[in-house]
Amino acid sequence: MPSPQSPDWVSRSRHSVWHPCTQMQHHETIPLIPVSHGRGPWLIDMDGKRYLDGISSWWVNLFGHANPRINDAIKAQLDQLEHAMLAGFTHEPVISLSEKLAALTGQQLGHCFYASDGASAVEIALKMSFHAWQNLGHPDKREFVCLQGSYHGETIGALAVTDVPLFRTAYGPMLQAVHVVPSPDARRAEPGQSAADVAALAAAALERLFAERSQHIAAFIVEPLVQCATGMAMYDPSYLATVRALCDRYQVHLIADEIAVGCGRTGTFFACEQAGVWPDFLCLSKGISGGYLPLSLVMSRPAIFDAFYHSDTARGFLHSHSYTGNPLACRAALATLAIFEEDDVLQSNQRWAARLSAALAPLSDHPHASHLRQRGMIWAFDAITTEAPGAFSRRFFSAALEQELLLRPIGHTVYLMPPYILNDDEIDLLAARTLAVFEQVIA
Ligand SMILES: *Cc1c(COP(=O)(O)O)cnc(C)c1O
């Protein structure tokens, strides 16, 4: 917590800066943490107090703060080219990054289209799907389908396919109507049901919608394996395999939003790999730049690109953002991908994830915790309490700060999404203090 010695600019922040995803009045009682610098998994405030970044600064930071390899790559790029427009021009970082990403999909997806934030990537995928159907002579295919509890960002198009009332309700009248289908969330299992059973039932509901309406449906958007922002709802990979088959059968595009679950977060580089499927569109952002610079992109199947390739300008995808393909961000992403390769990150993550899982195991039969779950580098459990979700989450956040942890539960769901670089001491500290904070807050 900032002490009275904190510089006076901290108290000014509340008046000059409108903070994201925040009821600003809460800052009358919850102080803002003035960050001075970051080192590895630690953020250090102006008083020298440190916080272990247990949620990778909103899921973006993969290899720690001030990572020397990413720093060096950006510094070198800075002296070469900071930015140039990507219409009519190109540059080596954006080409190399696009080629490397296509190779990671075994050339199933390519033609990377760039933007700066995740929500814009979702907008791009929605617009591309809609427009591709028009270009292919199916102008009636203009509706979208999303999952219950889905989160795909907060711009108007992305919010339309977001099913989180807290973010959506106030803007409902501004948003286009979409179809919302049951989530395969494994927590819905009735006694005797497996996660695969829940997935099969959810897929059956999607099929009923497709059977009735597919000639009007452009795309189904889904977050593969884990619906993160709704509270780390994890589900069986068989759902994605079934969905892929249904989308093929009913001629509906499949959009995989891997903005949170991509870049190794679920154990494979792309979450889709665990279901053995590729979507028609894949959105990436968050971790792709290592948590350094705003960068997002949409990869698509060759057939999508071909649908726009024509002598008629208006049949092209005339979408752009000023900073599309920014070379500094692309260079940070290339450095991030190089770390994956050079350090065999997916393998070493498996090793240390087992240590963190073992340390969190006491939660599996805790009387006030339910659904302890893990997928790759995401751990979560739900607090059993009558306290309102927001109040619980804020108390947990404050108590965690006292224990040198940055954790920010989603309602009653406490989760860990650490950067991929914790050493054994840091793993043990993260687990032990998460348990201690939970005991304190639930008491
Ligand atoms: C964070 C997130 C987005 C939106 O990304 P922004 O960069 O915040 O706009 C979209 N989809 C998912 C799954 C996300 O987690």
Coordinates of N, CA, C and O in Angstrom, one line a residue, residues 92 107 111 131 217 264 268 300 314 329-330 332:
E92 N 10.5 -6.1 -42.2 CA 11.0 -7.4 -41.9 C 10.3 -8.0 -40.6 O 9.8 -9.2 -40.6
Q107 N 0.9 -24.3 -41.1 CA 0.4 -23.6 -42.4 C -1.1 -23.8 -42.6 O -1.6 -23.6 -43.6
H111 N -1.9 -15.5 -43.4 CA -2.4 -14.1 -43.7 C -2.8 -13.3 -42.5 O -3.9 -12.8 -42.4
H131 N -18.3 -10.4 -44.1 CA -18.0 -9.9 -45.4 C -17.6 -11.1 -46.3 O -18.0 -11.1 -47.5
I217 N -26.6 -17.9 -40.2 CA -25.5 -17.7 -39.2 C -24.1 -17.6 -39.9 O -23.8 -18.5 -40.7
G264 N 0.7 -20.6 -25.1 CA 1.2 -21.5 -24.1 C 0.4 -21.5 -22.8 O 0.6 -22.3 -21.9
T268 N -0.4 -26.0 -24.5 CA 0.1 -26.1 -25.8 C 0.2 -24.6 -26.3 O -0.4 -23.7 -25.7
S300 N -6.3 -16.5 -40.5 CA -7.4 -17.2 -41.1 C -7.0 -18.3 -42.1 O -5.9 -18.3 -42.5
A314 N -13.8 -2.8 -53.4 CA -14.8 -2.9 -52.3 C -15.0 -4.4 -51.8 O -15.5 -4.6 -50.8
A329 N 6.3 -3.6 -31.7 CA 5.5 -4.7 -31.1 C 5.7 -6.0 -31.7 O 5.8 -7.0 -31.1
C330 N 5.9 -6.0 -33.1 CA 6.3 -7.2 -33.8 C 7.6 -7.8 -33.3 O 7.8 -9.0 -33.1
A332 N 9.0 -7.3 -30.3 CA 8.7 -7.9 -29.0 C 8.1 -9.3 -29.1 O 8.5 -10.2 -28.4

